[in-house]
Short mmCIF file of C-alpha atoms and ligand atoms in Angstrom, two decimals:
data_model
loop_
_atom_site.label_atom_id
_atom_site.label_comp_id
_atom_site.label_asym_id
_atom_site.label_seq_id
_atom_site.Cartn_x
_atom_site.Cartn_y
_atom_site.Cartn_z
CA UNK A 1 -61.49 89.72 -67.26
CA UNK A 2 -62.26 93.54 -66.21
CA UNK A 3 -62.14 93.65 -62.52
CA UNK A 4 -63.53 97.31 -62.43
CA UNK A 5 -67.18 96.35 -63.34
CA UNK A 6 -69.68 98.07 -61.24
CA UNK A 7 -72.23 95.77 -59.37
CA UNK A 8 -75.07 96.46 -61.86
CA UNK A 9 -72.77 95.61 -64.98
CA UNK A 10 -71.88 92.37 -62.97
CA UNK A 11 -75.52 91.59 -62.80
CA UNK A 12 -75.95 92.43 -66.43
CA UNK A 13 -73.12 90.07 -67.54
CA UNK A 14 -74.79 86.92 -65.25
CA UNK A 15 -78.00 87.77 -67.14
CA UNK A 16 -76.75 87.69 -70.76
CA UNK A 17 -74.96 84.73 -69.45
CA UNK A 18 -77.96 82.83 -69.47
CA UNK A 19 -78.82 83.30 -73.10
CA UNK A 20 -78.00 80.19 -74.95
CA UNK A 21 -76.10 80.09 -78.31
CA UNK A 22 -79.14 79.74 -80.94
CA UNK A 23 -77.19 76.95 -82.85
CA UNK A 24 -75.37 75.40 -79.94
CA UNK A 25 -77.64 75.75 -76.89
CA UNK A 26 -75.30 74.11 -74.13
CA UNK A 27 -72.96 77.04 -74.38
CA UNK A 28 -73.97 80.73 -73.83
CA UNK A 29 -73.51 83.77 -75.87
CA UNK A 30 -70.89 84.76 -73.14
CA UNK A 31 -69.02 81.81 -73.58
CA UNK A 32 -69.17 82.12 -76.99
CA UNK A 33 -67.06 85.21 -76.61
CA UNK A 34 -69.81 87.38 -78.61
CA UNK A 35 -70.46 89.93 -75.83
CA UNK A 36 -67.41 92.02 -75.60
CA UNK A 37 -68.41 95.08 -73.34
CA UNK A 38 -71.11 95.94 -71.10
CA UNK A 39 -71.35 99.61 -69.94
CA UNK A 40 -74.16 101.14 -67.51
CA UNK A 41 -73.54 104.75 -66.74
CA UNK A 42 -76.36 104.89 -64.37
CA UNK A 43 -78.75 105.98 -67.28
CA UNK A 44 -77.98 104.39 -70.31
CA UNK A 45 -76.84 100.75 -70.82
CA UNK A 46 -74.30 99.93 -73.52
CA UNK A 47 -73.61 96.20 -74.88
CA UNK A 48 -70.79 95.82 -77.55
CA UNK A 49 -71.02 92.48 -79.72
CA UNK A 50 -68.93 91.15 -82.07
CA UNK A 51 -70.54 88.82 -84.55
CA UNK A 52 -68.99 85.44 -84.64
CA UNK A 53 -68.77 85.20 -88.55
CA UNK A 54 -69.52 87.60 -91.17
CA UNK A 55 -73.41 87.07 -92.39
CA UNK A 56 -73.95 84.84 -89.27
CA UNK A 57 -77.76 84.52 -89.26
CA UNK A 58 -77.85 83.89 -85.63
CA UNK A 59 -76.76 87.59 -85.05
CA UNK A 60 -80.03 89.22 -84.84
CA UNK A 61 -81.28 86.45 -82.88
CA UNK A 62 -78.60 87.36 -80.17
CA UNK A 63 -79.70 90.91 -80.47
CA UNK A 64 -83.36 90.07 -80.24
CA UNK A 65 -82.49 88.01 -77.23
CA UNK A 66 -80.40 90.79 -75.15
CA UNK A 67 -82.84 93.28 -75.93
CA UNK A 68 -85.70 91.24 -74.56
CA UNK A 69 -83.62 89.95 -71.41
CA UNK A 70 -82.40 93.66 -70.94
CA UNK A 71 -86.18 95.02 -71.06
CA UNK A 72 -87.42 92.37 -68.69
CA UNK A 73 -84.78 94.09 -66.23
CA UNK A 74 -86.19 97.32 -66.67
CA UNK A 75 -83.20 98.65 -69.09
CA UNK A 76 -85.21 100.40 -71.46
CA UNK A 77 -82.30 103.18 -72.40
CA UNK A 78 -80.14 100.45 -74.31
CA UNK A 79 -77.94 100.68 -76.96
CA UNK A 80 -76.39 97.49 -78.71
CA UNK A 81 -73.68 98.12 -80.78
CA UNK A 82 -71.62 95.39 -83.02
CA UNK A 83 -67.88 96.07 -83.76
CA UNK A 84 -66.07 93.87 -86.14
CA UNK A 85 -62.77 94.63 -85.37
CA UNK A 86 -60.81 92.90 -83.68
CA UNK A 87 -62.53 89.84 -85.66
CA UNK A 88 -64.34 87.17 -83.80
CA UNK A 89 -61.96 83.96 -83.38
CA UNK A 90 -62.73 80.73 -81.81
CA UNK A 91 -59.90 81.51 -79.34
CA UNK A 92 -62.59 83.62 -77.56
CA UNK A 93 -64.14 80.27 -76.59
CA UNK A 94 -63.59 79.87 -73.04
CA UNK A 95 -62.03 76.48 -72.04
CA UNK A 96 -65.72 75.73 -70.12
CA UNK A 97 -67.01 76.35 -73.45
CA UNK A 98 -64.94 74.02 -75.01
CA UNK A 99 -65.66 70.96 -72.91
CA UNK A 100 -69.35 71.66 -73.11
CA UNK A 101 -68.94 71.39 -77.13
CA UNK A 102 -66.95 68.28 -76.73
CA UNK A 103 -69.72 66.82 -74.55
CA UNK A 104 -72.29 67.69 -76.75
CA UNK A 105 -70.65 65.81 -79.59
CA UNK A 106 -69.11 68.64 -81.29
CA UNK A 107 -65.19 68.54 -81.44
CA UNK A 108 -64.10 72.01 -80.09
CA UNK A 109 -61.75 74.00 -82.59
CA UNK A 110 -57.99 72.80 -82.70
CA UNK A 111 -55.66 75.61 -82.14
CA UNK A 112 -53.35 76.35 -85.13
CA UNK A 113 -49.79 77.79 -84.99
CA UNK A 114 -49.47 81.23 -84.99
CA UNK A 115 -48.05 81.67 -88.60
CA UNK A 116 -50.30 78.82 -89.87
CA UNK A 117 -49.61 78.00 -93.57
CA UNK A 118 -52.83 77.79 -95.48
CA UNK A 119 -51.43 74.76 -97.60
CA UNK A 120 -50.38 73.04 -94.29
CA UNK A 121 -52.86 69.76 -93.36
CA UNK A 122 -55.12 70.92 -90.72
CA UNK A 123 -54.18 69.60 -87.23
CA UNK A 124 -55.82 66.19 -86.16
CA UNK A 125 -59.15 66.45 -84.79
CA UNK A 126 -59.64 64.09 -82.12
CA UNK A 127 -62.99 62.12 -81.64
CA UNK A 128 -65.64 63.86 -79.19
CA UNK A 129 -66.93 60.54 -78.41
CA UNK A 130 -63.84 58.27 -77.91
CA UNK A 131 -60.83 60.75 -77.97
CA UNK A 132 -59.28 58.76 -80.75
CA UNK A 133 -57.14 60.98 -83.02
CA UNK A 134 -57.34 59.03 -86.15
CA UNK A 135 -60.41 60.44 -87.73
CA UNK A 136 -61.32 61.48 -91.03
CA UNK A 137 -62.64 64.48 -92.52
CA UNK A 138 -65.74 63.77 -94.61
CA UNK A 139 -67.05 67.06 -95.67
CA UNK A 140 -65.70 70.73 -95.35
CA UNK A 141 -69.43 72.03 -94.46
CA UNK A 142 -71.62 70.44 -91.80
CA UNK A 143 -74.85 71.87 -90.79
CA UNK A 144 -73.70 75.22 -90.68
CA UNK A 145 -70.53 76.83 -92.54
CA UNK A 146 -68.39 77.21 -89.39
CA UNK A 147 -68.46 73.10 -88.80
CA UNK A 148 -66.98 70.43 -90.57
CA UNK A 149 -67.91 66.95 -90.55
CA UNK A 150 -65.85 63.89 -89.68
CA UNK A 151 -65.82 60.48 -89.12
CA UNK A 152 -63.97 58.67 -86.29
CA UNK A 153 -61.78 55.50 -87.54
CA UNK A 154 -62.21 53.94 -84.12
CA UNK A 155 -65.51 54.22 -83.01
CA UNK A 156 -66.94 55.12 -86.48
CA UNK A 157 -69.11 57.59 -85.29
CA UNK A 158 -69.64 60.93 -87.58
CA UNK A 159 -69.59 63.93 -85.68
CA UNK A 160 -69.14 67.74 -86.38
CA UNK A 161 -65.95 69.81 -85.75
CA UNK A 162 -66.34 73.49 -84.96
CA UNK A 163 -63.63 74.92 -87.17
CA UNK A 164 -60.92 77.15 -85.99
CA UNK A 165 -61.02 80.58 -87.61
ZN1 ZN B 201 -64.71 58.20 -81.73
#
């Protein structure tokens, strides 16, 4: 975390951290790692965001929410820019966000090795409910493209897995 933030920037980060992810309301867009930078020069507020994945329909929702929250705080001279590089990865999810996902019933992304082989078997996804490691992939696509559907071999409950990418 950047320690050179001004008090105003600190307050803005706190306010943005109250905005929930439109798809997973238990985590905020800051915990999701979407908000990359906040700069306040005394006149103009610049916020930089990186979309979670290309074509994410939730992206303009984030922008609208940030704009509304900032106008509410009196920041009318606002510029929101989107950067695509480096691309967002699930590694940017904070450990707190991963724990919240698990409690919400969604298995958080499992880290892959640095030089992951695309033909390699995906790592086992533990069941978010009972912690069992024997789970079965039911479908590559869950409710959204970034999640897959699994079923636990122990408690027999289906659950969603937030894919690592
Ligand atoms: Zn289970």
